[in-house]
Amino acid sequence: MTSKSSKEKELGEHEHSTSFSLTSTLLYVFEPLLAPLTAALFFLGGCIGMASYARQIVKILPTQPGLLRIRNGSASGKEIGTEERSLTDWIRENVPSLKGVFRPAHWLPNGHLQTFYIVAGDFTQVDKVHYVRTYLRLPDGGTIGLDATPENHHELPPDAPTVVISHGLTGGSHESYVRNVLAWVVKPKSEGGLGGRGIVVNFRGCAGVPVTSCQLYSAGTTMDLALALHFVKNRHPQSPLHGVGFSLGASVLTRHLGEVGSSSLLSSGTVLGCPWDLTAMSHRLENDFLIARIYSSALGKNVLKLFFRAYESNPAIFEAEDSPVRDCLEDLKRQRKNMGIGSRLRKADDMMVSKIGGPRGIGAWPFPSAKEYYEWASPKNVLQGVKVPLLAINAFDDPVIDGEALPVEELQASSHIYAAVTGSGGHLGWFDGPYFDKVKSRQRWVLKPISEFLTAASRDLPLAEGKEVELVEEDGWEWVKKPAYEIPGVERIGWKVLREGEIVQGEDDEGEQGMTQGL
């Protein structure tokens, strides 16, 4: 069986229709009723090997792609600075998996089933990744946790690549989609891996990181990632840095690259399931009957649980007179008390994230409501500022990110973004393995283009030059002498190392403290 939506045709083939037949109209009207039955038939057919649901991968390419300088050791064998390649040509040559189709697992034929499996599946026996954690106190009093892998990563060659991960909403280094990538990153080249290190930036309050200030994090707040990159660059000055972001973390990474442009400490970026237009995402999450009651409810409860875990640990910082969230505490407590199928992400964003999801004075923090926060924070606003190669992969049937609200014109107007849209895959799913194989059933197709891209990027793209991060120590703090760029919300760039050396076993932390995993 094959299927291709009209929107995908518009993106990939630029076909337009001026009339609808009676049959098309009836299918449009009854599609919501037929969808569950179709999914059930696909699932049953998949279980006996009779269902097939491959779709072409649609590419959204820059109209005027940027030129990349290829360093020594490239496939062409030329010296650094002697060859320039078009972004589009370079990715086409080095990421061949995007030329074909994505065929989801027979038993997970659509976005809902792909996403449900992320939440309900047991990933503790695959992609076992152990980390060494470093806690950093930031200038505003907040705390982040950097999880590095492998545990002996300091023994790697100085120029071994480093992949810096930004996780999804209320996620962390324990998430299966993070470990899926990093298990390959740390594998030696002789075994088909990247032979590098991975570092996960665990945002405030996530993955066991304590909340020590009234500020949390959001899809539009890039200061914590920017500070972490300066720290990593100082610790590993000869290592090329490559960013990978998932969902909310994809928004943070994209906005960061758009803000800093050619000054980036990253040589490349990869974003999966990026919510390009937060307003459109919210509209779908709140107005689609089933999606609101399943996904928006789960996301809203995750955010409330994270907030109240932080609040109960240190209520004084949220109850202080100058706290932007102080007046909303009673409403938030009512939301928690009534937590259930009626919970919504928009409610939590209205009362809490729009108030304390970023530093005061940046954008309009605190925002009047989620509406203004969504409009300001959407990554599509800064795409033309991205000046390092950025590979973006979305799934058209993602139940969280509206596949019909992709910023096609903004992506085409960018110079360094190569976007690919698979027909299926759900939200951070892309499972394509057989049901009865305990290992292969948990494999993700998306690792193929990610690994192809990162392999080429670590081989071809030059180290960020002239951007050494030198420090001066004062009273236990490490301050950057000459930052690579200004960081919104930070007057002086630096940190204090609170604690290092804690071993974190990622596969043991799935669904941490009742959180819905994978989203």
XYZ file of C-alpha atoms in Angstrom:
519
model
C 0.000 0.000 0.000
C 1.211 3.494 -0.686
C -0.092 6.910 0.157
C 0.921 10.502 -0.519
C -0.937 13.528 0.764
C -1.779 16.543 -1.366
C 0.433 18.697 0.832
C 3.430 16.441 0.180
C 2.805 16.666 -3.563
C 2.739 20.423 -3.285
C 6.110 20.410 -1.514
C 7.842 17.777 -3.625
C 6.334 18.120 -7.079
C 4.649 21.544 -7.029
C 1.411 20.082 -8.307
C -1.765 22.077 -7.897
C -5.391 21.081 -8.272
C -8.237 23.509 -8.961
C -11.147 21.148 -8.454
C -12.200 18.304 -6.204
C -14.151 15.288 -7.294
C -17.109 14.024 -5.289
C -15.006 11.046 -4.217
C -12.225 13.313 -2.936
C -14.737 15.396 -1.016
C -16.273 12.331 0.640
C -12.843 10.990 1.556
C -11.942 14.346 3.092
C -15.123 14.363 5.185
C -14.857 10.777 6.385
C -11.079 10.521 6.710
C -11.086 11.204 10.495
C -13.563 8.343 10.971
C -11.683 5.956 8.697
C -8.217 6.694 10.106
C -8.490 4.408 13.202
C -9.821 1.560 11.066
C -7.044 2.070 8.521
C -4.429 2.064 11.251
C -5.883 -1.146 12.716
C -5.827 -2.861 9.321
C -2.241 -1.761 8.730
C -1.239 -3.009 12.164
C -2.860 -6.412 11.638
C -1.418 -6.683 8.167
C 1.991 -5.664 9.450
C 1.987 -8.366 12.095
C 1.734 -11.011 9.356
C 4.091 -9.189 6.971
C 1.481 -7.989 4.471
C 1.538 -4.208 5.007
C 3.894 -1.805 3.271
C 3.779 1.957 3.652
C 6.784 3.531 1.961
C 6.810 7.216 1.037
C 9.218 9.393 -0.876
C 11.332 11.776 1.204
C 10.520 15.367 0.295
C 13.424 17.814 0.332
C 13.155 21.562 0.924
C 16.309 23.142 -0.451
C 17.727 26.657 -0.247
C 17.168 28.705 -3.387
C 20.700 30.063 -3.104
C 22.703 27.499 -1.119
C 25.772 28.666 0.760
C 29.292 27.591 -0.094
C 31.188 25.328 2.303
C 34.955 25.352 2.656
C 36.242 21.782 2.669
C 39.194 20.992 4.887
C 42.102 18.612 4.334
C 41.125 14.946 4.452
C 37.961 15.300 2.387
C 36.928 12.765 -0.204
C 38.509 14.916 -2.910
C 41.863 14.884 -1.125
C 42.438 18.613 -1.673
C 44.058 20.885 0.880
C 42.100 23.099 3.224
C 40.734 26.227 1.597
C 41.288 25.012 -1.986
C 37.772 23.673 -2.554
C 34.320 25.131 -1.974
C 31.184 23.064 -2.277
C 27.555 24.023 -2.447
C 25.679 23.007 0.695
C 23.084 21.195 -1.413
C 25.638 19.280 -3.479
C 27.672 18.357 -0.407
C 24.678 16.901 1.456
C 23.340 15.120 -1.626
C 26.715 13.430 -2.068
C 27.272 12.525 1.572
C 23.787 11.653 2.860
C 22.572 9.042 0.332
C 19.838 7.669 2.631
C 17.762 10.793 1.904
C 17.587 9.919 -1.811
C 15.220 7.012 -1.332
C 12.141 6.325 0.765
C 11.430 5.734 4.414
C 9.495 2.543 5.026
C 8.175 2.421 8.600
C 7.917 -0.842 10.466
C 4.941 -2.913 9.251
C 3.496 -2.892 12.755
C 3.952 0.887 13.223
C 2.589 2.248 9.913
C 1.587 5.755 11.013
C 2.694 8.637 13.185
C 0.458 7.829 16.141
C 1.720 4.257 16.471
C 5.330 5.366 15.960
C 4.948 7.933 18.745
C 3.037 5.601 21.080
C 5.895 3.116 20.807
C 8.418 5.716 21.975
C 6.289 6.284 25.068
C 5.354 2.676 25.813
C 8.359 0.736 24.514
C 11.100 -0.697 26.709
C 14.454 0.680 25.516
C 16.497 -0.243 28.579
C 18.232 -3.155 26.846
C 19.429 -1.239 23.780
C 21.826 1.654 23.270
C 23.285 1.445 26.758
C 25.158 4.690 27.318
C 26.916 5.703 30.537
C 27.896 9.289 31.261
C 30.133 11.346 33.534
C 28.216 14.364 34.810
C 29.431 17.922 35.449
C 27.189 20.431 37.243
C 27.665 24.080 36.274
C 26.382 27.072 38.223
C 25.562 29.864 35.767
C 25.827 33.652 36.274
C 22.104 34.078 36.989
C 22.213 31.432 39.734
C 20.767 28.618 37.624
C 22.269 25.148 37.232
C 22.707 22.838 34.243
C 24.133 19.321 34.036
C 26.488 18.226 31.261
C 26.620 14.460 30.719
C 29.689 13.299 28.752
C 30.198 9.869 27.174
C 32.153 7.609 27.043
C 33.280 7.681 30.635
C 36.931 7.749 29.513
C 36.350 10.385 26.813
C 39.372 12.371 28.016
C 41.519 9.579 26.568
C 40.246 10.232 23.031
C 42.551 12.010 20.554
C 42.412 15.799 21.046
C 40.829 16.273 17.609
C 38.127 13.606 18.075
C 34.722 15.135 17.218
C 32.287 16.132 19.950
C 28.525 15.892 19.456
C 26.559 18.231 21.748
C 22.942 17.168 22.345
C 19.905 19.308 23.212
C 17.054 17.091 24.431
C 13.290 17.444 24.117
C 10.685 18.854 26.496
C 11.293 17.594 30.087
C 13.753 15.029 28.672
C 17.443 14.433 29.302
C 20.389 12.202 28.588
C 18.342 9.134 29.531
C 15.934 9.458 26.581
C 16.049 6.595 24.081
C 16.337 8.922 21.080
C 19.418 10.567 22.643
C 21.104 7.261 23.453
C 20.308 5.923 19.975
C 22.549 8.600 18.445
C 25.251 8.632 21.123
C 25.685 4.844 21.117
C 26.845 5.281 17.518
C 28.869 8.450 18.215
C 31.084 6.746 20.831
C 31.562 3.552 18.826
C 35.099 3.334 17.359
C 35.521 4.072 13.664
C 36.803 0.523 13.166
C 33.360 -0.686 14.234
C 31.428 1.748 12.043
C 30.983 4.544 14.572
C 32.154 8.144 14.719
C 34.872 7.530 17.299
C 33.922 10.697 19.173
C 32.451 11.935 22.421
C 28.901 12.979 23.196
C 27.839 15.676 25.633
C 24.206 16.161 26.609
C 23.163 19.572 27.906
C 20.531 18.703 30.526
C 18.416 21.816 30.967
C 17.424 23.233 34.356
C 15.319 20.788 36.336
C 15.711 17.945 33.806
C 17.302 14.519 34.349
C 17.897 15.164 38.030
C 19.476 18.619 37.651
C 18.383 20.849 40.566
C 16.559 24.137 40.006
C 18.455 26.899 41.800
C 16.917 30.048 40.317
C 13.460 31.218 39.312
C 14.312 30.807 35.629
C 13.628 27.512 33.856
C 14.047 26.959 30.105
C 11.976 27.086 26.932
C 12.006 26.501 23.187
C 13.250 30.060 22.679
C 15.927 30.309 25.386
C 19.454 29.720 24.082
C 21.642 31.057 26.905
C 22.215 27.710 28.628
C 23.271 26.013 25.380
C 25.555 28.940 24.485
C 27.243 28.856 27.910
C 27.639 25.073 27.692
C 29.301 25.380 24.272
C 31.860 27.847 25.647
C 32.593 25.415 28.483
C 32.989 22.449 26.113
C 35.151 24.462 23.717
C 37.466 25.416 26.577
C 37.753 21.814 27.757
C 38.286 20.415 24.224
C 39.820 23.215 22.137
C 40.984 21.000 19.254
C 37.729 19.060 18.957
C 35.215 20.121 16.272
C 31.769 20.572 17.838
C 28.584 19.385 16.131
C 25.123 20.083 17.566
C 22.124 17.719 17.519
C 18.709 18.809 18.796
C 15.454 16.927 19.341
C 11.986 18.551 19.427
C 12.202 21.450 21.932
C 15.979 21.019 21.854
C 15.841 21.316 18.067
C 14.136 24.682 18.506
C 16.825 25.802 20.966
C 19.649 24.688 18.657
C 18.115 26.283 15.551
C 17.473 29.572 17.318
C 21.009 29.557 18.710
C 22.516 29.057 15.246
C 20.254 31.776 13.849
C 21.306 34.192 16.588
C 25.090 33.720 16.357
C 25.463 33.163 12.596
C 29.043 32.700 11.383
C 30.371 33.234 14.927
C 29.126 29.799 15.960
C 31.375 27.469 17.944
C 29.575 24.604 16.184
C 30.798 23.310 12.828
C 27.382 21.843 11.975
C 23.904 21.164 13.326
C 21.244 18.472 12.998
C 17.655 18.942 14.193
C 14.949 16.285 14.485
C 11.242 17.006 14.901
C 11.816 20.756 15.146
C 8.689 22.801 16.034
C 9.383 25.498 13.453
C 6.161 27.413 14.134
C 5.151 27.226 17.803
C 1.861 29.020 17.179
C 0.819 26.465 14.555
C 1.981 23.603 16.778
C -0.094 24.933 19.677
C -3.158 25.396 17.472
C -3.050 21.749 16.482
C -2.324 20.505 19.985
C -5.256 22.427 21.442
C -7.875 22.111 18.706
C -7.611 18.594 17.339
C -9.955 16.469 19.465
C -7.749 13.393 19.889
C -4.379 15.133 19.756
C -5.446 17.560 22.485
C -6.553 14.760 24.797
C -3.516 12.568 24.177
C -0.458 14.631 23.325
C -1.221 18.082 24.708
C -2.445 16.424 27.891
C 0.742 14.350 28.258
C 3.014 17.308 27.490
C 1.121 19.585 29.865
C 1.331 17.071 32.700
C 5.069 16.619 32.077
C 5.667 20.369 32.374
C 3.556 20.638 35.541
C 5.349 17.691 37.154
C 8.743 19.211 36.358
C 7.719 22.590 37.747
C 6.284 21.253 40.996
C 9.268 18.982 41.536
C 11.373 22.163 41.419
C 8.866 24.167 43.489
C 8.673 21.625 46.283
C 12.463 21.432 46.481
C 12.834 25.198 46.840
C 9.511 27.084 47.100
C 11.129 30.318 48.275
C 12.609 31.184 44.882
C 9.183 30.979 43.231
C 7.323 32.746 46.058
C 9.708 35.709 46.267
C 8.190 39.149 45.710
C 10.054 39.638 42.419
C 9.136 36.189 41.057
C 7.277 36.513 37.710
C 5.320 33.348 38.492
C 4.286 34.260 42.033
C 0.801 35.475 41.091
C 0.161 32.319 39.062
C 1.032 29.789 41.758
C -2.539 29.183 42.897
C -3.708 28.596 39.324
C -0.814 26.217 38.763
C -1.680 24.319 41.940
C -5.261 23.957 40.699
C -3.933 22.632 37.398
C -1.895 20.054 39.269
C -4.815 19.062 41.469
C -7.032 18.562 38.418
C -4.311 16.930 36.350
C -5.728 14.431 33.882
C -7.072 14.168 30.368
C -8.093 17.832 30.560
C -4.504 19.020 31.149
C -3.077 21.077 28.291
C 0.397 22.275 27.352
C -1.023 25.700 26.479
C -2.353 26.122 30.031
C 1.052 25.382 31.527
C 2.766 27.695 29.041
C 0.276 30.471 29.774
C 0.778 30.357 33.527
C 4.382 29.284 33.884
C 6.685 28.914 30.842
C 5.771 32.308 29.369
C 6.713 33.837 32.726
C 9.910 32.031 33.777
C 11.043 30.180 30.635
C 13.774 32.703 29.865
C 15.862 35.571 31.235
C 14.103 38.823 31.999
C 14.691 41.523 29.430
C 15.242 39.096 26.519
C 12.402 39.187 24.029
C 9.623 40.216 26.376
C 10.228 37.869 29.326
C 7.998 37.621 31.183
C 5.464 37.443 28.353
C 1.791 38.326 28.947
C 0.748 34.842 27.780
C 1.776 31.829 25.720
C 0.541 33.550 22.560
C 3.252 36.208 22.649
C 5.870 33.667 23.742
C 5.058 31.359 20.818
C 5.171 34.197 18.294
C 8.560 35.409 19.519
C 10.256 32.051 20.100
C 9.384 30.236 16.842
C 12.614 29.096 15.122
C 11.267 30.088 11.702
C 11.921 33.727 12.679
C 15.727 33.343 12.581
C 16.446 30.861 9.775
C 18.254 33.316 7.531
C 20.822 33.857 10.285
C 21.996 30.207 10.231
C 25.479 30.135 8.659
C 26.747 26.612 9.374
C 25.384 23.474 7.659
C 22.121 22.443 9.329
C 20.351 19.197 8.430
C 16.684 19.216 9.476
C 14.459 16.126 9.425
C 10.731 16.137 10.169
C 7.962 13.573 9.712
C 4.839 14.703 7.889
C 2.597 12.589 10.136
C 4.145 13.868 13.378
C 1.139 14.203 15.724
C 2.855 16.964 17.739
C 4.420 19.091 14.967
C 1.911 20.105 12.290
C 3.230 18.753 8.979
C 1.136 21.276 7.080
C 2.792 24.229 8.853
C 6.383 23.730 7.764
C 8.036 27.093 6.939
C 8.777 26.229 3.318
C 9.463 29.778 2.150
C 11.714 30.583 5.115
C 13.683 27.356 4.626
C 14.115 28.061 0.917
C 15.295 31.605 1.708
C 17.987 30.279 4.057
C 21.467 29.522 2.761
C 22.667 26.739 5.053
C 19.604 24.603 5.895
C 18.814 21.355 4.088
C 15.404 20.046 5.191
C 13.988 16.575 4.590
C 10.419 15.499 5.341
C 9.529 11.816 5.591
C 5.944 10.760 5.045
C 5.820 8.770 8.256
C 7.886 8.520 11.419
C 5.766 10.215 14.080
C 7.373 12.408 16.708
C 11.026 11.318 17.042
C 10.149 7.767 16.007
C 11.220 6.520 12.554
C 11.160 2.879 13.672
C 11.625 0.431 10.792
C 12.544 -2.914 12.384
C 10.594 -6.195 12.651
C 8.282 -6.672 15.626
C 9.637 -9.981 16.918
C 13.301 -8.917 17.067
C 13.934 -7.291 20.465
C 16.884 -5.263 19.157
C 15.921 -4.430 15.577
C 12.364 -3.485 16.595
C 13.882 -0.610 18.553
C 16.118 0.638 15.755
C 15.464 4.022 14.181
C 15.937 4.632 10.463
C 16.794 8.272 11.152
C 20.182 7.230 12.553
C 21.267 6.528 8.941
C 21.084 10.129 7.676
C 22.324 11.459 11.035
C 25.400 9.219 10.970
C 26.080 9.935 7.295
C 25.868 13.676 7.896
C 28.017 13.677 11.048
C 30.634 11.434 9.421
C 30.962 13.832 6.501
C 30.845 16.907 8.739
C 33.616 15.645 11.035
C 35.726 14.784 7.988
C 35.117 17.807 5.765
C 34.117 20.844 7.807
C 36.854 22.936 9.413
C 37.216 23.583 13.098
C 35.763 26.935 14.152
C 38.869 29.072 13.739
C 40.042 31.957 15.892
C 37.478 31.135 18.577
C 39.568 29.803 21.408
C 37.894 30.091 24.798
C 40.397 31.344 27.362
C 39.468 31.746 31.016
C 40.351 33.831 34.020
C 39.540 32.458 37.492
C 38.003 34.609 40.203
C 36.713 33.267 43.549
C 35.960 29.839 42.145
C 34.348 31.162 38.960
C 35.766 30.706 35.479
C 35.126 33.750 33.286
C 35.652 33.836 29.536
C 38.197 36.475 28.507
C 36.915 36.943 24.960
C 33.592 35.215 24.199
C 32.919 33.999 20.659
C 29.693 36.042 20.688
C 27.369 37.854 23.044
C 24.847 35.684 24.860
C 21.384 37.214 25.345
C 20.578 37.466 29.031
C 24.180 37.157 30.258
C 26.252 40.209 31.195
C 29.445 38.255 31.815
C 30.047 34.808 30.333
C 31.307 32.202 32.749
C 30.427 29.445 35.196
C 31.374 27.727 38.427
C 32.013 23.978 38.369
C 29.984 22.632 41.277
C 30.690 18.932 41.014
C 32.235 16.492 38.534
C 32.601 12.742 38.179
C 29.101 11.423 38.952
C 28.368 8.331 36.822
C 24.948 8.353 35.140
C 23.579 5.150 33.614
C 21.279 6.496 30.928
C 19.286 3.331 30.261
C 18.204 3.143 33.915
C 16.435 6.503 33.905
C 13.615 5.985 31.405
C 10.442 7.840 32.333
C 12.189 9.555 35.244
C 9.854 10.120 38.220
C 6.631 9.523 36.315
C 7.427 11.637 33.271
C 6.065 10.441 29.932
C 9.215 9.458 28.039
C 10.147 10.226 24.462
C 8.292 13.519 23.916
